[in-house]
mmCIF file of C-alpha atoms in Angstrom:
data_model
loop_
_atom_site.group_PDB
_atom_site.id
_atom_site.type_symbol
_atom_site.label_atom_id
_atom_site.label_comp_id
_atom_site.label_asym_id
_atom_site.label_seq_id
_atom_site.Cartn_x
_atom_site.Cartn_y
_atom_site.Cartn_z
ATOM 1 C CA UNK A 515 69.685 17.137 19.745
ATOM 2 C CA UNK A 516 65.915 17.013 19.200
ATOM 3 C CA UNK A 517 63.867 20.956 19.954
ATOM 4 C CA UNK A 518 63.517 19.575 23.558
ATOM 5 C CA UNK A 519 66.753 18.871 24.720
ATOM 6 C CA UNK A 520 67.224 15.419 24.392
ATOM 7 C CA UNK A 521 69.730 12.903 22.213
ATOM 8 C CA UNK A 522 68.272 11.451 19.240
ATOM 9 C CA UNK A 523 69.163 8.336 21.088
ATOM 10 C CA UNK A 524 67.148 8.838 24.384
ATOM 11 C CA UNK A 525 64.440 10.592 22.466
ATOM 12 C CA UNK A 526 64.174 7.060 19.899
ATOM 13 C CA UNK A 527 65.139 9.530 16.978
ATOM 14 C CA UNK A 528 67.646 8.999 14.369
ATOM 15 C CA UNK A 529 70.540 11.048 13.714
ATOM 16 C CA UNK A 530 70.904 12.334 10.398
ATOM 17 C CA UNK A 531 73.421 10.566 7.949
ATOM 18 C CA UNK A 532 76.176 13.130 6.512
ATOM 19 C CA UNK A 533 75.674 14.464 2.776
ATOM 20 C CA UNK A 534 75.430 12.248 0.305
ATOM 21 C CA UNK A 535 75.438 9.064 2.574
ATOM 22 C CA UNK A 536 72.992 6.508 2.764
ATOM 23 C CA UNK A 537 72.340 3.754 5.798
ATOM 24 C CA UNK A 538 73.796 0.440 5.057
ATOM 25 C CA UNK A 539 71.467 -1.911 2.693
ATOM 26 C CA UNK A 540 70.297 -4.902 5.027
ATOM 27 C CA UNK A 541 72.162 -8.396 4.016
ATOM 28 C CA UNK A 542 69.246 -10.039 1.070
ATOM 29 C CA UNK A 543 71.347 -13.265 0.397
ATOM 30 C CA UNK A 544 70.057 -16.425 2.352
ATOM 31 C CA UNK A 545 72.918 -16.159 5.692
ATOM 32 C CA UNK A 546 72.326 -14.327 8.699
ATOM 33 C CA UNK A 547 71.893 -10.436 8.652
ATOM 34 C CA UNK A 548 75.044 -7.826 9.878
ATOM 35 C CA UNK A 549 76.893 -9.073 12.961
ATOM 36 C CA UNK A 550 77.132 -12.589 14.900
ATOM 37 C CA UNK A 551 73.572 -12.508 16.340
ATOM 38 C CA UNK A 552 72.445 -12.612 12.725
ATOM 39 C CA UNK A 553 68.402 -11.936 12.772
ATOM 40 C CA UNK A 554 66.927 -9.041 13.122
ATOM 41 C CA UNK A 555 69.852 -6.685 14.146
ATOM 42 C CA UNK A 556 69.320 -3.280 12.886
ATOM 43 C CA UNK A 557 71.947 -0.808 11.817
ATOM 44 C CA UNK A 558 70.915 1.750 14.337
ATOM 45 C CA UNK A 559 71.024 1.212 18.096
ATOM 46 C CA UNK A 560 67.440 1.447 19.759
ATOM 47 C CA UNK A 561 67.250 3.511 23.215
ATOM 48 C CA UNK A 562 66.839 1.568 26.238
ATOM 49 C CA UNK A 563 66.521 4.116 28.550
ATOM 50 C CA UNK A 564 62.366 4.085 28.603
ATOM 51 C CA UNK A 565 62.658 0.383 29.436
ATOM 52 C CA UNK A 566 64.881 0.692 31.571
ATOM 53 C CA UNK A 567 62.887 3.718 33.820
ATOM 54 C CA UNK A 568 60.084 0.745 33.929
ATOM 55 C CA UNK A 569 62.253 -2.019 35.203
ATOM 56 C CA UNK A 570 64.222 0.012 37.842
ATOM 57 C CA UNK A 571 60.476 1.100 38.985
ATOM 58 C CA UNK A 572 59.494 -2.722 39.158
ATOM 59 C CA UNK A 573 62.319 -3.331 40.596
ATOM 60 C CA UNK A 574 61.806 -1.023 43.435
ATOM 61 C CA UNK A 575 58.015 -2.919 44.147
ATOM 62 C CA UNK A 576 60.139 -6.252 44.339
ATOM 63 C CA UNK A 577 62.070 -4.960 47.271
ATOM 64 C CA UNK A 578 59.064 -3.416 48.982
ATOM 65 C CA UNK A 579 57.414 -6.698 47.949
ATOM 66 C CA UNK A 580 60.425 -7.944 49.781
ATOM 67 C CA UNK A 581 59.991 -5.985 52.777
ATOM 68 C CA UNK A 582 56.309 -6.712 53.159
ATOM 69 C CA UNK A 583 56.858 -10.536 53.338
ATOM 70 C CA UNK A 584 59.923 -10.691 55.363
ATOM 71 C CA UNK A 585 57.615 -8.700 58.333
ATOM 72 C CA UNK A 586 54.690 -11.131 57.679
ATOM 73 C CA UNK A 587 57.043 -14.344 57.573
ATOM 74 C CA UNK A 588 58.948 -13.115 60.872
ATOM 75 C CA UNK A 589 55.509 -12.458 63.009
ATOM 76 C CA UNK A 590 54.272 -15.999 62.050
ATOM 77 C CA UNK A 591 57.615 -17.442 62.970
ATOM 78 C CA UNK A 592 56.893 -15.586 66.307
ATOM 79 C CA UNK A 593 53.757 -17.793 66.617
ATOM 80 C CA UNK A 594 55.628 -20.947 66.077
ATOM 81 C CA UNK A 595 58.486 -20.500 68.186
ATOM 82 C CA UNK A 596 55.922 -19.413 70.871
ATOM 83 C CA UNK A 597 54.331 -22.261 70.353
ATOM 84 C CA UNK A 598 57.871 -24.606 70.227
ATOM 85 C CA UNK A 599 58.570 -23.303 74.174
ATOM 86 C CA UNK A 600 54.642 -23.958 75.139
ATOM 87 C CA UNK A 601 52.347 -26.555 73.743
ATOM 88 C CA UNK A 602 49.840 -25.273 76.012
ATOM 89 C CA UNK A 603 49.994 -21.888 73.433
ATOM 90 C CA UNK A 604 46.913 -22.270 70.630
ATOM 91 C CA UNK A 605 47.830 -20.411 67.527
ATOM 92 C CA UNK A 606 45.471 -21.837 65.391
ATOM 93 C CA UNK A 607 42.580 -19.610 66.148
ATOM 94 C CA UNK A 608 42.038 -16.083 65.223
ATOM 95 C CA UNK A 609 46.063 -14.165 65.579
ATOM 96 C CA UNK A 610 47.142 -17.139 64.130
ATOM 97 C CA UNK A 611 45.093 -17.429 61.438
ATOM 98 C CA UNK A 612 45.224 -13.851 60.796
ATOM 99 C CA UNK A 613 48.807 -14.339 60.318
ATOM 100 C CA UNK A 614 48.865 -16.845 58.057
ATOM 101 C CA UNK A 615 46.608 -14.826 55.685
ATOM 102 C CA UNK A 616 49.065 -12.316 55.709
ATOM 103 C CA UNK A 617 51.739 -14.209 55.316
ATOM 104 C CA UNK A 618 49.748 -16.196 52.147
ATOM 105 C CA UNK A 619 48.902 -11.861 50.643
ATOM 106 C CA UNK A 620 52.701 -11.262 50.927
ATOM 107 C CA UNK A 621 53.728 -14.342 49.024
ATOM 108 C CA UNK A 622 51.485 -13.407 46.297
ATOM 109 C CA UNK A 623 52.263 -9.647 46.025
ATOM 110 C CA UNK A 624 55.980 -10.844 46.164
ATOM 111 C CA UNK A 625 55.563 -13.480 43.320
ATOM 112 C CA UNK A 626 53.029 -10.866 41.098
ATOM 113 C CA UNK A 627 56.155 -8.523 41.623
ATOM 114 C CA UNK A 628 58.773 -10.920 40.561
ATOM 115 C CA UNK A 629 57.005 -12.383 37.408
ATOM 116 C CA UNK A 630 56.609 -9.009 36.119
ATOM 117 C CA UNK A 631 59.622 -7.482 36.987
ATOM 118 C CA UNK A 632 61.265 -10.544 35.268
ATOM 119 C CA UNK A 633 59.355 -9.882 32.268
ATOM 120 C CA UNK A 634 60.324 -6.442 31.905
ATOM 121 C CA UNK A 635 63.776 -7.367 32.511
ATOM 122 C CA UNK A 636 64.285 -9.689 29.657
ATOM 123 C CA UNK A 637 62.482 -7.196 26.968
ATOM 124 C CA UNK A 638 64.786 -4.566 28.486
ATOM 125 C CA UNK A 639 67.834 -7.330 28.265
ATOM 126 C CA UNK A 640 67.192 -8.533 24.574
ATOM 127 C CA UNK A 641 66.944 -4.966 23.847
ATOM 128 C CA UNK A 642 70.519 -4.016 25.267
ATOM 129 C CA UNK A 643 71.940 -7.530 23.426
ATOM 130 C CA UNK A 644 70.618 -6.584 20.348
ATOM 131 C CA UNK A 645 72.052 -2.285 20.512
ATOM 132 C CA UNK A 646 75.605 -4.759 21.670
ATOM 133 C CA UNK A 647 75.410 -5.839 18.233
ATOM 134 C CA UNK A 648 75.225 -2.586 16.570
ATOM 135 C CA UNK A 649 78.297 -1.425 18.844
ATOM 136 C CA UNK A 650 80.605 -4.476 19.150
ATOM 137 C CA UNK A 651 79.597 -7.712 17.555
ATOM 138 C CA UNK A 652 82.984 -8.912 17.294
ATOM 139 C CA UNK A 653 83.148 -9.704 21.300
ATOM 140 C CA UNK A 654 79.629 -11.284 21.568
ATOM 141 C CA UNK A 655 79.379 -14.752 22.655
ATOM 142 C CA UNK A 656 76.008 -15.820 22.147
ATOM 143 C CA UNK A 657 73.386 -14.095 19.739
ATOM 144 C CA UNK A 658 70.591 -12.075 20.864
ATOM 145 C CA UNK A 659 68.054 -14.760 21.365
ATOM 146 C CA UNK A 660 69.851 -16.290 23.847
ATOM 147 C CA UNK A 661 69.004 -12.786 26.177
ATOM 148 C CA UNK A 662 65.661 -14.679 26.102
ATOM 149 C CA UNK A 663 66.029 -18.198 26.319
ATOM 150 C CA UNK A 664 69.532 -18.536 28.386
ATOM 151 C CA UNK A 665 67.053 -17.414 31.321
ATOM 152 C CA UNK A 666 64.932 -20.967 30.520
ATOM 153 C CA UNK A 667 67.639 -23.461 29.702
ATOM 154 C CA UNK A 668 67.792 -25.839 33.031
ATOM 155 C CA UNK A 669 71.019 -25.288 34.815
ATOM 156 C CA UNK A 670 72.684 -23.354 31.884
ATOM 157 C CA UNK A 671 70.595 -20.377 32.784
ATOM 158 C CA UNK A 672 73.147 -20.115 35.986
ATOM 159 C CA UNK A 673 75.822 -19.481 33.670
ATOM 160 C CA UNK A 674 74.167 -18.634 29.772
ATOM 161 C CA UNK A 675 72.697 -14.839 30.520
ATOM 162 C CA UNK A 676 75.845 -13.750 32.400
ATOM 163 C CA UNK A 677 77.880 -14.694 29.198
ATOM 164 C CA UNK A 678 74.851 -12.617 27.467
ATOM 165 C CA UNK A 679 75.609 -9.771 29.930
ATOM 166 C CA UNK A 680 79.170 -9.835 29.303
ATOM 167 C CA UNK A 681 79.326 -8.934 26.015
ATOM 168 C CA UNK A 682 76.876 -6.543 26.272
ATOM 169 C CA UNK A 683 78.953 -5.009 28.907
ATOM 170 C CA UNK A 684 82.408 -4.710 26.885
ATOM 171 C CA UNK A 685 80.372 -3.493 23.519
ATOM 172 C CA UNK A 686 78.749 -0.870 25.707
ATOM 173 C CA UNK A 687 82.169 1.090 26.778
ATOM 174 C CA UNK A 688 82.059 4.216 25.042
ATOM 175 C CA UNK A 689 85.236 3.926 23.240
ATOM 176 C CA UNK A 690 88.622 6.967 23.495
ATOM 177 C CA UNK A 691 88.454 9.621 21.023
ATOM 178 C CA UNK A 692 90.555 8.084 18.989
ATOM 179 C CA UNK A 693 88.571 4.730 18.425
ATOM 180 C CA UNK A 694 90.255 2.829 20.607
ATOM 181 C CA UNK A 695 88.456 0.327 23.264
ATOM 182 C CA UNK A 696 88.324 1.168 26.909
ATOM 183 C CA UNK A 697 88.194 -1.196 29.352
ATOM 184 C CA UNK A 698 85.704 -0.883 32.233
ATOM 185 C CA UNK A 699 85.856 -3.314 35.333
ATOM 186 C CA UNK A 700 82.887 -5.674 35.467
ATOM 187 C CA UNK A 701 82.207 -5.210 39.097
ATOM 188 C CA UNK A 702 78.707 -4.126 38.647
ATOM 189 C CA UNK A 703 78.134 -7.036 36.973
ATOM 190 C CA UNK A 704 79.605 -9.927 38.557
ATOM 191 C CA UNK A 705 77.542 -8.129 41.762
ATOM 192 C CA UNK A 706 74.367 -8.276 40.158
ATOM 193 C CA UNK A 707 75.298 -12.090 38.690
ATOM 194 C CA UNK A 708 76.520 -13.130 42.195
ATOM 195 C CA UNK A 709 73.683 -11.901 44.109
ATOM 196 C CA UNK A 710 71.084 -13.564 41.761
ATOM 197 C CA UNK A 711 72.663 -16.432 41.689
ATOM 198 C CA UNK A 712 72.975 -16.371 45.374
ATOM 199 C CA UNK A 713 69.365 -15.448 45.911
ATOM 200 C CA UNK A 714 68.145 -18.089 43.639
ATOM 201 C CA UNK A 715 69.879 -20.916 45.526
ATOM 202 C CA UNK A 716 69.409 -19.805 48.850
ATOM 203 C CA UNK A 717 65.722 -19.316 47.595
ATOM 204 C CA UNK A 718 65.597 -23.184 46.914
ATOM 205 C CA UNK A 719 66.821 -24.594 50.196
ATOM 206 C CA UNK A 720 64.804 -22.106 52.733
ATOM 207 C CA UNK A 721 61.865 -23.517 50.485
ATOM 208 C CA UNK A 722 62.196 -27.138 50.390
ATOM 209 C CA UNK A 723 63.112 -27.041 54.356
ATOM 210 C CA UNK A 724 59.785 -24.960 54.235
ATOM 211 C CA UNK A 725 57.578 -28.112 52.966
ATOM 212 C CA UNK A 726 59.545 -30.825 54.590
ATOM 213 C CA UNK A 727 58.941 -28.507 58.122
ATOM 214 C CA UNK A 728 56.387 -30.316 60.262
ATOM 215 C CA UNK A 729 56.914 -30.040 64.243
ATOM 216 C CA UNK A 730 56.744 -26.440 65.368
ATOM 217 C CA UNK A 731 60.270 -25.773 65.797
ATOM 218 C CA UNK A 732 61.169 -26.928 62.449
ATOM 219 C CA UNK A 733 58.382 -24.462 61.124
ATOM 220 C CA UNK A 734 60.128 -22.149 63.040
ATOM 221 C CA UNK A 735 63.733 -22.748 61.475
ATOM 222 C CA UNK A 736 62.092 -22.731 58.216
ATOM 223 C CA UNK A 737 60.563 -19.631 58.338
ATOM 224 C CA UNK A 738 63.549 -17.414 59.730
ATOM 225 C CA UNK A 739 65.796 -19.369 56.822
ATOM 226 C CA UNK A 740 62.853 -18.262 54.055
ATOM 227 C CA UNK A 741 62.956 -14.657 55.836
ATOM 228 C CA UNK A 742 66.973 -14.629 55.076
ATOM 229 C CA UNK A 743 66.412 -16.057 51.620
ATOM 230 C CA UNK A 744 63.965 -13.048 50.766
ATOM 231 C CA UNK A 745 66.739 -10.424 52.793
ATOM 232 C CA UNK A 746 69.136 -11.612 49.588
ATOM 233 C CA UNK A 747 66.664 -11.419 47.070
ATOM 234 C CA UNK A 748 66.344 -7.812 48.192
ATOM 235 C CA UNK A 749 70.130 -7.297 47.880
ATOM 236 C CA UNK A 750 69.654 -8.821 44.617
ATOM 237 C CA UNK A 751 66.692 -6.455 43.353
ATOM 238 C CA UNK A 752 68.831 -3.335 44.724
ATOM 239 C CA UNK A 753 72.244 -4.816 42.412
ATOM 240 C CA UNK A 754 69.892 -5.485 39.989
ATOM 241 C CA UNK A 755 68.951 -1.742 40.089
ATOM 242 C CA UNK A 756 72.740 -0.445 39.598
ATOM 243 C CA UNK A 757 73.209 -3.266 36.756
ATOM 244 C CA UNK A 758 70.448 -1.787 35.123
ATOM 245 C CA UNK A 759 71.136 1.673 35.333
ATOM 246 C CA UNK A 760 74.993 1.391 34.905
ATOM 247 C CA UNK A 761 74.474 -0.558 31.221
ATOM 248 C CA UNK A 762 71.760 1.614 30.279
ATOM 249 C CA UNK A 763 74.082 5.217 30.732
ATOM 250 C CA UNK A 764 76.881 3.081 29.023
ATOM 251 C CA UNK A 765 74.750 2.271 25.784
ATOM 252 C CA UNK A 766 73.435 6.301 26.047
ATOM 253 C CA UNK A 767 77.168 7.381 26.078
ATOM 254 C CA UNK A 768 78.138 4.875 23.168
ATOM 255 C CA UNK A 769 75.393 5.772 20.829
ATOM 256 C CA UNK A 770 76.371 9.687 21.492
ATOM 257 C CA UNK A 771 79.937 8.969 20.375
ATOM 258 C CA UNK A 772 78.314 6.818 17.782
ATOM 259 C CA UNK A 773 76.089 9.387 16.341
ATOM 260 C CA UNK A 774 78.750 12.730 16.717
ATOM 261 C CA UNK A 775 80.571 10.124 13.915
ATOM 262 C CA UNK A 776 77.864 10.393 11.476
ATOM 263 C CA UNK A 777 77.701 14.122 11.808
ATOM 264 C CA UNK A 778 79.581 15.888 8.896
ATOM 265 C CA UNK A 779 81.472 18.781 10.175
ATOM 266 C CA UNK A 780 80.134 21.446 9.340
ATOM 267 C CA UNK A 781 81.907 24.248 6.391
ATOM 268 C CA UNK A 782 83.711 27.078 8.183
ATOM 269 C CA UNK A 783 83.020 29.926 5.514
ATOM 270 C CA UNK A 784 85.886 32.184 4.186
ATOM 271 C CA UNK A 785 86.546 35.237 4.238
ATOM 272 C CA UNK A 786 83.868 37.341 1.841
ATOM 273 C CA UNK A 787 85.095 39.112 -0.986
ATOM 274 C CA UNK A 788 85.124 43.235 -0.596
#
């Protein structure tokens, strides 16, 4: 515990090694350093809980983000359905302009949101991936630089970061008191994974019917299916949010047990002589 309360792990302290011991020398010969991820892996877990205070907050301005376009996307689709049940209806002068303005502000506040949130993510992601190492290599699946680029790879990043996030998740159970391994349910996880993936695909189709869209009522179709698509990328954000905070406690717990090892006992003194 540092003077102000905190673990040497949330604080981004060390603990101190026990009498006598020294931290393990890094690997000098020309393979890969300690564990299956290979570069750059320390011997000491680095705190993610900073990070991870920064992406739940971003992630919070995605769902108002969220919020803010869904309102603007259903008032224009009021327009164009007016419009669908009376041609005689002009919407292309001032309300409807107005609209589409707003409409154009929320997409961009949304997509400013996203594209930081996203980058926040990943630094807080590689982060977690690399403390997995420290913890559990033995059950990782891909090495840390795939919590980067598995989000990049066409196609395989529908499938690449969730293996990422899976072995993160089972080297992240703090394990019994007697070094055994626990074994937590992944249903946090395979939330968040199905809700992004679900989000990202519904996502695609609302926009492409979007741009094909011409006559008003297809305009109007289109916008109430881009409305639902941004309603599950809100789900998504708020999973997101749990995911987040669930792997970031787990990691805190597991270094705790991980640094009460390196603590020596300390020397219960005898009895004094008379």
């Amino acid at each position: 515990m540092t003077d102000e309360g905190l673990c040497t792990f949330c604080s981004g302290t060390r603990p101190p090694l026990p009498d006598g011991a020294t931290a393990p020398a890094p690997a000098t010969g020309p393979g890969p350093g300690p564990g299956s991820g290979g570069w750059g892996v320390g011997t000491w877990p680095r705190s993610p809980v900073g990070l991870s205070r920064a992406v739940i907050a971003l992630l919070g301005c995605v769902i108002a983000s969220d919020l803010f376009v869904i309102g603007a996307g259903l008032h224009l689709r009021g327009l164009w359905e007016g419009l669908a049940a009376d041609e005689s209806l002009n919407i292309y002068i001032d309300p409807g302009l107005r609209a589409q303005e707003l409409y154009d502000l929320a997409g961009n506040v949304q997509t400013a949101a996203f594209l930081a949130t996203g980058v926040l993510f990943i630094i807080w992601f590689h982060r977690t991936r690399r403390n997995a190492e420290v913890f559990e290599s033995g059950v990782q699946r891909m090495g840390p630089g795939w919590a980067v680029g598995g989000w990049f790879v066409p196609v395989a990043n529908l499938w690449f970061p969730y293996r990422v996030a899976s072995g993160i998740w089972e080297a992240s159970v703090r394990l019994h008191p007697d070094g055994g391994r626990r074994t937590v349910p992944k249903t946090v996880l395979n939330l968040w994974w199905g809700g992004w993936i679900v989000s990202v695909l519904a996502s695609r189709i609302a926009v492409s019917q979007w741009n094909r869209a011409r006559e008003p009522e297809q305009i109007s179709d289109a916008a109430a299916l881009v409305a639902a698509a941004d309603a599950l990328d809100l789900v998504a954000a708020a999973l997101a949010i749990v995911f987040v905070r669930a792997v970031t406690r787990m990691q805190v717990e597991r270094a705790g047990s991980r640094q009460a090892a390196t603590v020596p006992e300390r020397a219960v003194p005898g009895p004094t002589a008379p």
